[in-house]
XYZ file of C-alpha atoms in Angstrom:
613
model
C 11.261 -31.468 -8.243
C 9.450 -28.255 -8.732
C 6.186 -30.240 -7.446
C 8.153 -32.016 -4.659
C 9.414 -28.309 -3.563
C 5.546 -26.753 -3.868
C 4.231 -29.410 -2.022
C 6.803 -28.892 1.326
C 6.143 -25.687 1.669
C 2.249 -25.018 0.441
C -0.634 -27.608 1.061
C -2.890 -29.217 -1.303
C -5.934 -26.275 -0.114
C -3.683 -23.866 -1.909
C -4.382 -25.858 -5.358
C -8.250 -25.753 -4.680
C -7.841 -21.756 -4.581
C -5.438 -21.240 -8.245
C -8.579 -21.056 -10.203
C -9.883 -18.370 -8.347
C -6.528 -16.349 -7.948
C -5.884 -16.963 -12.017
C -9.354 -15.186 -12.485
C -8.947 -12.377 -9.964
C -5.098 -11.528 -10.527
C -5.716 -12.808 -14.856
C -2.591 -10.898 -16.729
C -4.977 -9.486 -18.602
C -7.382 -7.343 -15.619
C -3.647 -6.481 -14.634
C -2.427 -4.937 -17.852
C -6.794 -3.106 -17.446
C -5.893 -1.413 -14.063
C -2.381 -0.538 -15.125
C -3.387 1.247 -17.999
C -6.501 3.067 -16.567
C -5.959 3.859 -12.546
C -2.858 2.876 -11.201
C 0.170 4.382 -13.799
C -2.312 8.085 -13.332
C -2.847 7.321 -9.840
C 1.197 6.206 -9.018
C 2.236 10.147 -10.652
C -0.659 11.454 -8.254
C 0.492 10.169 -5.068
C 1.664 12.819 -2.574
C 5.604 11.879 -3.555
C 5.991 11.598 -6.826
C 9.055 9.110 -8.446
C 11.971 10.679 -10.193
C 12.165 7.518 -12.667
C 7.603 8.042 -13.257
C 7.842 4.331 -12.611
C 9.112 3.693 -16.266
C 11.101 0.229 -15.162
C 7.941 -1.162 -13.864
C 5.396 0.951 -17.287
C 8.439 -0.792 -20.062
C 8.989 -4.275 -18.725
C 5.206 -4.733 -17.570
C 4.367 -7.292 -19.179
C 7.147 -9.355 -17.675
C 6.656 -8.445 -14.253
C 2.624 -8.839 -14.447
C 3.435 -12.660 -15.714
C 6.024 -12.986 -12.481
C 3.549 -12.059 -10.561
C 0.857 -13.805 -11.852
C 2.187 -16.939 -11.205
C 3.562 -15.627 -7.671
C 0.058 -15.013 -6.858
C -0.733 -18.609 -7.993
C 2.156 -20.433 -6.402
C 1.690 -19.323 -2.922
C 4.961 -16.525 -3.286
C 3.898 -13.343 -3.372
C 3.799 -11.261 -0.428
C 3.093 -8.104 -0.162
C 5.782 -5.015 0.524
C 6.678 -2.472 2.986
C 4.985 0.831 2.372
C 7.162 4.509 2.666
C 5.218 6.802 5.014
C 4.467 10.314 3.891
C 3.312 12.832 6.551
C 0.675 15.415 5.223
C -0.264 18.724 7.551
C -3.385 19.426 8.500
C -3.294 22.284 10.715
C -0.540 23.399 13.577
C 1.316 20.590 12.697
C -0.463 18.440 13.056
C 0.206 15.307 10.473
C -2.202 12.304 8.965
C 0.222 9.515 7.321
C 0.031 8.412 4.221
C 2.149 5.428 2.667
C 3.781 5.078 -1.101
C 2.937 1.120 -1.442
C 5.414 -0.928 -3.487
C 3.719 -1.111 -7.423
C 3.042 -4.606 -6.992
C 1.229 -4.285 -4.087
C -1.298 -1.291 -6.001
C -1.671 -3.528 -8.656
C -3.279 -6.910 -6.621
C -5.049 -4.577 -4.492
C -6.846 -2.881 -7.860
C -7.272 -6.188 -9.496
C -9.460 -7.031 -6.268
C -11.190 -3.541 -6.868
C -12.083 -4.343 -10.020
C -13.845 -7.999 -8.497
C -15.659 -6.242 -5.966
C -16.747 -2.991 -6.793
C -20.084 -3.939 -8.924
C -21.685 -6.209 -6.589
C -20.565 -3.768 -3.845
C -21.971 -1.224 -4.328
C -25.146 -2.498 -6.563
C -25.903 -3.083 -2.937
C -25.542 -0.191 -1.356
C -28.758 0.937 0.604
C -28.981 4.846 -0.402
C -27.566 6.407 -3.728
C -27.072 10.087 -1.018
C -23.334 7.876 -0.220
C -20.566 8.757 -2.242
C -16.803 8.081 -1.592
C -14.048 9.626 -3.560
C -12.800 7.371 -5.951
C -11.037 9.029 -8.942
C -12.260 6.858 -11.063
C -16.297 5.915 -11.710
C -18.939 4.059 -10.371
C -23.524 3.659 -10.943
C -25.845 2.425 -8.613
C -26.728 0.723 -12.018
C -25.418 -2.870 -12.584
C -23.098 -1.414 -15.434
C -21.410 1.053 -15.593
C -18.004 2.359 -17.148
C -15.893 3.828 -14.314
C -14.292 6.470 -16.254
C -17.657 7.999 -17.209
C -19.842 7.603 -14.443
C -18.068 8.784 -11.214
C -15.325 10.975 -12.183
C -14.199 12.294 -8.171
C -15.214 16.045 -8.890
C -18.586 15.437 -11.061
C -19.707 13.415 -7.581
C -18.399 15.785 -5.457
C -20.752 18.479 -7.404
C -23.255 16.401 -6.687
C -22.563 15.642 -3.253
C -22.479 19.703 -2.951
C -25.637 20.190 -4.551
C -27.818 17.638 -2.506
C -26.710 19.158 0.451
C -27.702 22.432 -0.268
C -31.316 21.354 -1.613
C -31.896 19.655 2.099
C -30.514 23.336 2.857
C -33.418 25.163 1.184
C -36.211 22.012 2.273
C -35.965 22.021 5.556
C -35.945 23.323 8.897
C -32.753 21.728 10.125
C -29.787 19.961 9.351
C -27.207 17.942 11.566
C -23.635 18.271 10.007
C -20.891 15.387 11.387
C -17.637 13.142 10.705
C -16.090 10.472 12.716
C -13.152 11.072 14.488
C -10.071 9.731 12.815
C -12.024 7.257 11.007
C -9.418 5.404 8.757
C -7.389 4.392 11.614
C -9.604 3.005 13.387
C -11.728 0.211 10.617
C -11.422 -2.897 11.874
C -10.127 -5.344 10.189
C -12.779 -8.200 11.492
C -15.791 -6.166 11.344
C -14.165 -5.422 7.638
C -14.152 -8.489 6.616
C -17.719 -9.788 7.583
C -18.939 -6.694 6.100
C -17.401 -7.255 2.799
C -18.744 -10.950 2.846
C -21.744 -10.365 3.124
C -21.771 -7.972 -0.109
C -19.113 -9.828 -2.426
C -19.369 -13.443 -3.068
C -15.697 -13.174 -3.113
C -13.901 -16.781 -2.469
C -11.714 -16.677 0.796
C -8.468 -16.798 -0.790
C -9.245 -13.481 -2.525
C -9.917 -12.068 1.014
C -7.395 -13.380 2.499
C -4.562 -11.854 0.275
C -6.747 -8.444 0.499
C -6.452 -8.276 4.488
C -2.826 -9.438 4.451
C -1.857 -6.822 1.782
C -3.626 -4.058 3.938
C -1.722 -4.988 6.971
C 1.203 -4.817 5.345
C 0.950 -1.867 4.199
C -0.507 -0.218 6.352
C 2.158 2.657 8.769
C 3.115 0.481 11.551
C 6.820 2.177 13.376
C 8.951 1.106 15.773
C 8.417 -2.993 15.280
C 4.531 -2.407 16.651
C 2.299 -5.515 16.269
C -0.658 -5.067 14.204
C -3.352 -3.728 15.971
C -5.545 -5.414 12.679
C -7.054 -1.972 11.858
C -6.423 0.921 10.330
C -6.787 1.067 6.420
C -4.039 2.553 4.561
C -4.124 5.959 3.272
C -3.204 5.621 -0.759
C -4.257 7.503 -3.604
C -5.943 3.857 -4.706
C -9.515 2.750 -4.480
C -9.309 -0.535 -2.230
C -9.206 1.760 1.221
C -11.708 4.497 -0.608
C -14.122 1.231 -1.708
C -13.639 -0.611 1.578
C -14.318 2.880 3.978
C -17.444 3.834 1.757
C -18.998 -0.007 2.282
C -18.362 -0.096 5.658
C -20.802 2.832 6.640
C -23.440 0.668 5.008
C -25.093 -0.008 8.023
C -25.104 3.807 9.042
C -27.016 4.440 5.310
C -29.272 1.805 5.873
C -30.264 3.132 9.408
C -30.254 6.950 8.044
C -32.245 6.527 5.351
C -34.915 5.252 7.665
C -34.306 7.584 10.713
C -34.241 10.671 7.795
C -36.600 9.230 4.839
C -33.673 8.613 2.837
C -33.111 12.813 3.318
C -29.374 12.962 4.074
C -26.272 11.972 1.848
C -22.520 11.016 2.836
C -19.384 11.461 1.147
C -17.218 8.929 3.241
C -17.583 9.985 6.688
C -18.578 13.450 6.081
C -22.563 13.417 6.512
C -25.464 15.700 6.226
C -29.103 14.704 7.664
C -32.328 16.563 7.388
C -34.414 16.522 10.814
C -37.600 18.855 12.384
C -36.070 20.423 15.544
C -32.695 21.201 17.620
C -33.737 18.269 20.232
C -34.990 15.665 17.129
C -30.951 16.078 15.381
C -29.990 15.517 19.231
C -32.019 12.125 19.312
C -30.949 11.253 15.634
C -27.024 11.476 16.523
C -26.984 10.015 19.902
C -28.610 6.774 17.558
C -25.879 7.093 15.691
C -23.430 8.027 17.452
C -24.287 4.387 19.287
C -24.891 2.832 16.384
C -21.278 3.376 15.081
C -19.475 2.406 18.687
C -20.713 -0.939 17.719
C -17.711 -1.319 15.041
C -15.712 0.913 17.129
C -16.069 4.244 15.891
C -17.612 7.605 17.169
C -18.356 10.449 15.885
C -16.047 13.314 15.788
C -17.534 15.887 18.528
C -15.458 18.736 17.919
C -16.981 18.829 14.107
C -20.611 18.240 14.477
C -23.134 20.876 14.066
C -26.918 21.000 14.173
C -27.360 24.366 11.990
C -31.025 25.859 11.115
C -31.539 26.657 7.529
C -30.492 30.355 7.708
C -27.540 28.780 9.468
C -26.987 26.289 7.228
C -26.692 28.622 4.203
C -23.856 30.701 6.283
C -22.466 27.228 6.914
C -22.006 25.638 3.775
C -21.247 29.225 1.609
C -24.486 28.791 -0.250
C -24.598 32.038 -1.938
C -20.495 31.878 -2.794
C -20.859 28.594 -4.222
C -23.781 29.845 -6.834
C -21.717 32.721 -7.832
C -18.370 30.788 -8.208
C -20.569 28.354 -10.346
C -22.522 30.992 -12.523
C -18.805 32.508 -12.829
C -17.498 29.375 -14.384
C -20.500 28.736 -17.012
C -20.562 32.598 -17.906
C -16.572 32.281 -18.804
C -17.387 29.198 -20.821
C -19.489 31.150 -23.140
C -17.740 35.259 -22.878
C -15.088 35.276 -25.525
C -11.641 36.247 -24.803
C -11.306 39.691 -24.494
C -14.628 40.739 -24.708
C -16.151 43.604 -22.356
C -18.398 41.514 -20.591
C -15.717 38.818 -19.907
C -13.539 41.613 -18.489
C -16.442 42.740 -16.018
C -16.933 39.464 -14.531
C -13.366 38.729 -14.074
C -13.117 42.194 -11.926
C -16.030 41.123 -10.380
C -14.703 37.962 -9.201
C -11.665 39.783 -7.881
C -13.865 42.206 -5.747
C -16.087 39.133 -4.524
C -12.133 37.636 -3.635
C -11.343 40.352 -1.510
C -14.778 40.733 0.360
C -15.211 37.468 1.277
C -11.355 36.808 3.008
C -12.153 39.746 4.887
C -15.429 38.066 6.706
C -14.413 35.943 9.712
C -13.770 32.567 8.894
C -17.040 30.694 9.212
C -17.850 26.242 8.689
C -16.280 25.531 5.267
C -14.916 28.595 4.022
C -11.757 26.892 3.147
C -13.448 25.019 0.463
C -14.254 28.741 -1.250
C -11.061 29.985 -0.859
C -9.488 26.964 -2.388
C -12.232 27.141 -4.975
C -11.037 31.042 -5.730
C -7.540 30.060 -5.775
C -8.427 27.097 -8.773
C -10.209 30.051 -10.599
C -7.414 32.348 -10.239
C -4.764 29.005 -11.176
C -6.822 28.150 -14.706
C -6.729 31.848 -15.726
C -3.134 32.568 -14.916
C -4.324 35.663 -12.856
C -1.880 37.366 -10.202
C -4.452 39.130 -8.211
C -4.210 36.346 -5.646
C -0.194 36.467 -5.238
C 0.199 38.631 -2.102
C -2.936 36.481 -0.068
C -1.457 33.297 -1.503
C 2.569 34.654 -0.371
C 0.952 35.567 3.039
C -1.404 32.233 3.420
C 1.607 29.460 2.403
C 2.987 29.075 5.372
C 0.445 29.609 7.673
C -2.561 27.460 6.110
C -1.994 23.928 5.444
C -5.408 23.333 3.634
C -4.265 25.827 1.416
C -0.973 24.904 0.322
C -1.635 22.594 -2.151
C -3.958 24.752 -4.362
C -1.198 27.398 -3.714
C 1.884 25.640 -5.071
C -0.180 24.373 -7.998
C -1.320 28.431 -8.732
C 2.486 29.859 -8.287
C 3.853 26.687 -10.412
C 0.742 28.363 -12.843
C 2.001 31.349 -12.817
C 5.275 30.867 -13.791
C 8.793 32.287 -12.542
C 8.354 35.086 -10.473
C 11.009 36.641 -7.900
C 7.932 37.262 -5.158
C 6.576 33.569 -5.469
C 9.530 31.905 -5.520
C 10.836 33.995 -2.413
C 7.930 32.968 -0.803
C 8.879 28.858 -1.695
C 12.360 29.628 -0.562
C 11.435 31.309 3.185
C 9.198 28.141 3.626
C 10.887 25.370 2.689
C 14.157 27.155 4.861
C 11.359 28.595 7.814
C 10.565 26.390 10.449
C 6.722 25.703 9.159
C 7.728 22.755 6.621
C 6.750 20.684 8.997
C 5.197 17.527 6.335
C 6.722 15.811 3.951
C 4.193 16.914 1.270
C 4.625 19.952 0.890
C 8.049 19.768 0.320
C 7.609 17.814 -2.804
C 4.908 19.909 -4.063
C 6.613 23.131 -3.630
C 9.693 21.789 -4.988
C 7.983 20.352 -8.085
C 6.042 23.958 -8.824
C 9.514 25.500 -8.981
C 10.837 22.762 -10.812
C 7.662 23.430 -13.618
C 8.972 26.620 -14.328
C 10.423 27.972 -17.538
C 13.765 30.078 -16.268
C 16.253 31.789 -18.476
C 19.400 30.027 -18.099
C 22.379 31.140 -16.491
C 19.538 34.218 -14.925
C 19.655 35.498 -11.307
C 16.960 33.107 -10.493
C 18.034 30.112 -12.378
C 21.423 30.599 -9.875
C 19.219 31.585 -6.838
C 16.809 28.247 -7.539
C 20.248 26.235 -8.110
C 21.345 27.030 -4.633
C 17.752 26.379 -3.331
C 18.654 23.137 -4.221
C 21.833 22.764 -2.599
C 20.869 24.318 0.680
C 18.087 21.696 1.403
C 20.223 18.955 0.444
C 22.720 20.158 4.016
C 22.583 18.173 6.252
C 20.559 20.858 8.317
C 17.836 20.372 6.161
C 17.993 16.146 5.645
C 18.675 15.003 8.798
C 15.623 16.896 9.720
C 13.193 15.609 7.306
C 14.660 13.067 4.322
C 12.540 14.352 2.217
C 14.733 17.743 1.704
C 16.941 15.173 0.000
C 14.386 14.247 -2.873
C 13.288 17.858 -3.271
C 17.035 18.920 -3.481
C 17.767 15.944 -5.799
C 15.213 17.179 -7.682
C 16.219 20.800 -8.129
C 19.456 20.052 -8.917
C 19.004 17.574 -11.906
C 17.287 20.410 -13.345
C 18.980 23.685 -12.290
C 22.735 22.643 -10.963
C 25.385 20.756 -12.937
C 26.586 17.191 -12.389
C 29.200 17.918 -9.146
C 26.047 19.555 -7.661
C 24.063 16.288 -7.596
C 27.645 13.966 -6.956
C 28.521 16.379 -3.853
C 24.547 15.990 -2.593
C 24.582 11.846 -3.134
C 28.085 11.455 -1.332
C 27.410 14.062 1.529
C 24.045 12.140 2.447
C 24.787 8.669 2.193
C 24.220 7.711 5.510
C 20.657 8.836 4.798
C 19.237 7.391 1.562
C 21.265 4.626 1.967
C 19.316 3.171 4.282
C 15.696 3.965 2.570
C 15.087 1.552 -0.765
C 12.863 4.602 -1.778
C 15.460 7.293 -1.653
C 18.049 4.727 -2.969
C 15.711 4.796 -5.404
C 15.224 8.678 -6.200
C 19.102 8.893 -6.255
C 19.220 5.690 -9.117
C 16.831 8.225 -11.079
C 19.317 10.983 -11.536
C 21.359 8.789 -13.707
C 20.388 10.452 -16.896
C 22.310 13.668 -15.776
C 25.913 12.093 -15.912
C 25.247 11.609 -19.604
C 27.788 8.605 -19.310
C 30.269 10.707 -17.623
C 32.645 8.267 -14.584
C 30.986 9.945 -11.976
C 27.943 7.797 -12.952
C 29.422 4.841 -12.780
C 30.573 5.449 -9.015
C 26.974 6.501 -8.450
C 25.712 2.807 -9.541
C 28.004 0.977 -7.700
C 26.785 2.929 -4.714
C 23.631 2.238 -5.260
C 23.831 -1.272 -6.443
C 26.073 -2.089 -3.581
C 22.705 -1.732 -1.345
C 21.455 -4.685 -3.097
C 17.994 -2.634 -3.052
C 15.862 -4.531 -5.789
C 13.495 -1.525 -5.714
C 16.422 0.873 -6.791
C 18.260 -1.132 -8.871
C 15.746 -1.967 -11.486
C 16.252 2.264 -12.597
C 19.225 1.234 -13.558
C 17.909 -2.253 -15.502
C 15.043 0.064 -16.959
C 18.223 2.628 -18.283
C 20.107 -0.337 -19.539
C 16.987 -1.689 -21.760
C 17.015 1.297 -22.818
C 20.074 0.870 -25.326
C 19.790 -2.750 -25.222
C 19.982 -2.490 -28.952
C 20.623 -0.092 -31.551
C 16.994 1.529 -31.951
C 14.863 2.823 -29.610
C 11.540 1.270 -28.409
C 8.656 2.884 -29.634
C 7.331 3.685 -25.907
C 10.576 5.407 -24.599
C 10.962 7.263 -27.447
C 6.795 8.464 -27.320
C 7.832 9.129 -23.311
C 10.876 11.280 -24.373
C 8.335 13.222 -27.182
C 6.105 13.752 -24.048
C 3.886 11.801 -26.213
C 3.832 15.156 -28.818
C 1.694 17.154 -26.136
C 2.858 20.560 -25.294
C 2.473 20.714 -22.086
C 5.091 20.676 -19.235
C 7.822 18.788 -20.102
C 8.275 16.762 -16.511
C 12.098 16.438 -14.892
C 11.539 12.976 -15.573
C 11.148 13.343 -18.994
C 14.166 15.583 -19.277
C 16.620 12.672 -17.552
C 15.342 10.059 -19.885
C 15.870 12.325 -22.430
C 19.353 13.234 -22.032
C 20.217 9.609 -21.424
C 18.898 8.519 -24.709
C 20.289 11.208 -26.465
C 23.783 10.886 -24.857
C 23.936 6.902 -25.079
C 26.366 6.319 -27.734
C 24.936 2.618 -28.213
C 21.672 4.192 -30.053
C 22.149 4.928 -33.550
C 23.054 8.322 -34.084
C 21.096 9.075 -36.747
C 18.087 8.083 -34.756
C 19.173 10.624 -31.994
C 19.574 13.542 -34.038
C 15.966 12.704 -35.182
C 14.487 12.325 -32.022
C 15.998 15.899 -30.548
C 15.144 17.545 -33.610
C 11.850 15.986 -32.781
C 11.829 16.767 -29.000
C 12.427 20.063 -29.525
C 9.124 20.995 -31.450
C 7.400 20.066 -28.262
C 9.892 21.142 -25.703
C 9.571 25.434 -24.550
C 11.506 25.319 -21.791
C 14.989 27.499 -22.423
C 16.863 25.285 -20.153
C 15.934 22.262 -21.255
C 16.530 23.316 -24.718
C 19.562 24.571 -24.233
C 21.232 21.488 -22.985
C 19.444 19.104 -25.353
C 20.875 21.394 -28.261
C 23.817 21.501 -26.499
C 24.695 17.575 -26.607
C 27.047 16.345 -29.050
C 25.629 13.536 -31.597
């Protein structure tokens, strides 16, 4: 019967493709890409998951086997992604997507198969792409060591500054709406010439890309537009799409160019020669349906380029980083250097904005964040609502500084004001507050709780449903059980329409500590028949499937025995474990004793100590 059913839905052609499918998507490859790339990549997405995708992680062997079988039998189908808006400037946003976990695994498996041969055929060593893992132009390379993105960015920047010191003129440009205008038919042709992939691998690749791309309002597929996600497939594909550009620039400039994805810097001998170069480059791009971004295209003299890239400021900050590593804490040389950085920061932000000034400001914010130096707080408070390109760095800065009345007012004002226009910033702001260590029942504690209640009101949630997610985060840490149930009940018409939002509701289950209100919430979520959301409850059930706690759950609750920030996700699962009567009470007491060695947040400590076992 199984064979007959198979043949009634698929042709003989699939059996001939199965060997390639089983090779590219083997369970071993899935396990490797999950542990090296996807687990971390999911945590770095614009909108974190309140359950930290532990349902998938703890049951991954069975899920990988199921996914492998689905791919081999021809029954795999990619799922619709969740769109997320990120503000660029003046309310204009770009849309990223959160793919389903299985689709992330599939895409990464294809990348692992494709990347060695594709990158060996790169025309020039002067082009880079923003992979968060690695590559090298050599036939053999170690992803984790050879291509850490910030190392490559520094190398890219150094090559670009070298051009400034050795050439009379340079051209800077990028491609208008690059990811949105990548044509699938062109891309498939390019991939086929660079990588000897079987047809079935490319069929699966483009099926996934097309499905996870943002397409609202029942619009048909445009067969173009790479989804922007925090994983390697779109980054690699967008990189190799410009190989013919690399070949052209290598020939036209004598390999004196540098490219970071679609951001290009080329040397030229004169303004006239630069114009001719840009004209020819634009015409080449037109053959692929692309155009240069005229608003960001410039021909600069060496002196102008030094100012544009802020060569002196970058050199100063590079020197600061190197010298701080050598100076002992508390030494006079170190204190003098820190005062010099403060002075230079003040001088720099008084200058009229020019060129890549925003990148320099981000570097200063990173400096103050790493040292937990509050000198830039006033600047950051004023810039939070008005400078979206700095916002992520500002919120990291506020998180590192810890709870402060001034920074809380800034974040609260931003969330409740008119400037919170994108989805990503809402969660970044909420996450910063959630990472603070706030004294229980303090005024700030009560104010944060009220902020969570306020942004969970229909006024905010109907404007943007990600306010609901932010409210869940804040009330899960700073609120009481009734605050969460009120929030869930009030916003049922909104979250019941979204599997992603329903999943975030399910993730709060640990907060209910076995109370009947938790069962009511579970009934609401499971009644929607959302598999992605119901999987969270199955995950909780597996935790207490036996009286002994599984080692991977215990390790997660213990935060890997690190003294890093104890996340709200770990806290919710910790609560569930410590309050589960199905688990051995002696083991739970021992676990609590161990947890308290690694948790310093006074609110978490108080709640964990209050649990009766």
